[in-house]
Amino acid sequence: MPGDTGYAALSEKLSLIMSAINLKSLSKKELESFVKEQGLPVFRTKQLLHWIYERYARSLHEITELSKDLQEKLSEKAYISNLELLNRQTSRDGTEKFLFGLEDGESIESVLIPDDERLTLCISSQVGCAMGCRFCLTGTMGLRRNLLPYEIADQIISANRLIHPPIPPLARGGKGGVTNIVFMGMGEPLANFDNVVKALWTITQMIKISRTRTTLSTSGLAPKIPELAAKAPLVNLAISLNATTDEVRDYIMPVNKTFPIKKLLDACRKYPLAARGKITFEYVMLKGVNDSDEDAYKLIKLLRGIPSKVNLIPFNPYEGSEFRRPEDGRVLEFQGILTKGHMTALIRKSKGQDILAACGQLKASKPVF
Ligand code: SF4
């Protein structure tokens, strides 16, 4: 138990944090203004950006290019927030799941997936999710709150700091660390639209992950798709489709009642793609629900005219789920029909199943010590 002086010091520290500016919450322009207000030369902005987003400094005192005096002076006005690592689990296949604590005591999960020369980080955009997809464990949590832009981007900074680079070495002479980002963790990114757009600018411009290596996956908030194209850097788009009829999709993904398949695919048709760019359609295969030959033929018809590829994801069962995983043979037959229909269809290896890190299995489970 801290004594009186301990409490005084703690409350002084807390009030300082409450009044101080979190540098990670500032856009590049806002950081420029902050630097100017402190009477500092312009080059300090570049220095701060470099140390925060590329060298993952956890406090102003770690920025050794600032003199001790300047570190102290800036620390009176500002601080650098950090996610707190609460748990780290490693799967047999090398996938890692991080449980990060937020400043208000909530927690989120991010999953790091090594694959040949790529190191993909699957990040969360909300604490929980309101979309209620029936095959998804996150959906059972409900929505607790939206993540702030810096909490979204900080998952990458924190993961990079945790990795001892280079794992694996980058093919293209980079510095090691996360190479690809997918918004497929907890939450529906387009339901936290403004914060996700801001985070996308941070990710692509400040952390410097290419927009062509960044993928946003949505359950189908159709009207937000053109808005995303207009306001965010043009990232890859993935659609969690999972059904070929409105009847089935209404049941497994309630969002479909508001934005049915046709409306969703119309929005996809208008999404601007780079030359040879494709929209990814995720298709979680549920035994006896959406895995018939007829579904495969319908899928070909639905996606006609959309440059696309299909990721088939055999369902990852979890305790209490009403769905089952189709047999491997069924998945292969389904893929065969799509391939014969001239579609690119990949069976996604489910990574990290033994640590509940696979698609649809994230639930910010508290660590058991
Ligand atoms: S699949 Fe995605 S959108 Fe649906 S409940 Fe899970 S986290 Fe939310």
PDB file of C-alpha atoms in Angstrom, residues 11 224 347:
ATOM      1  CA  SER A  11      -2.482  11.437  -8.154  1.00  0.00           C
ATOM      2  CA  LYS A 224     -19.903   2.920 -46.186  1.00  0.00           C
ATOM      3  CA  ILE A 347      -8.785 -22.705 -49.070  1.00  0.00           C
TER       4      ILE A 347
END
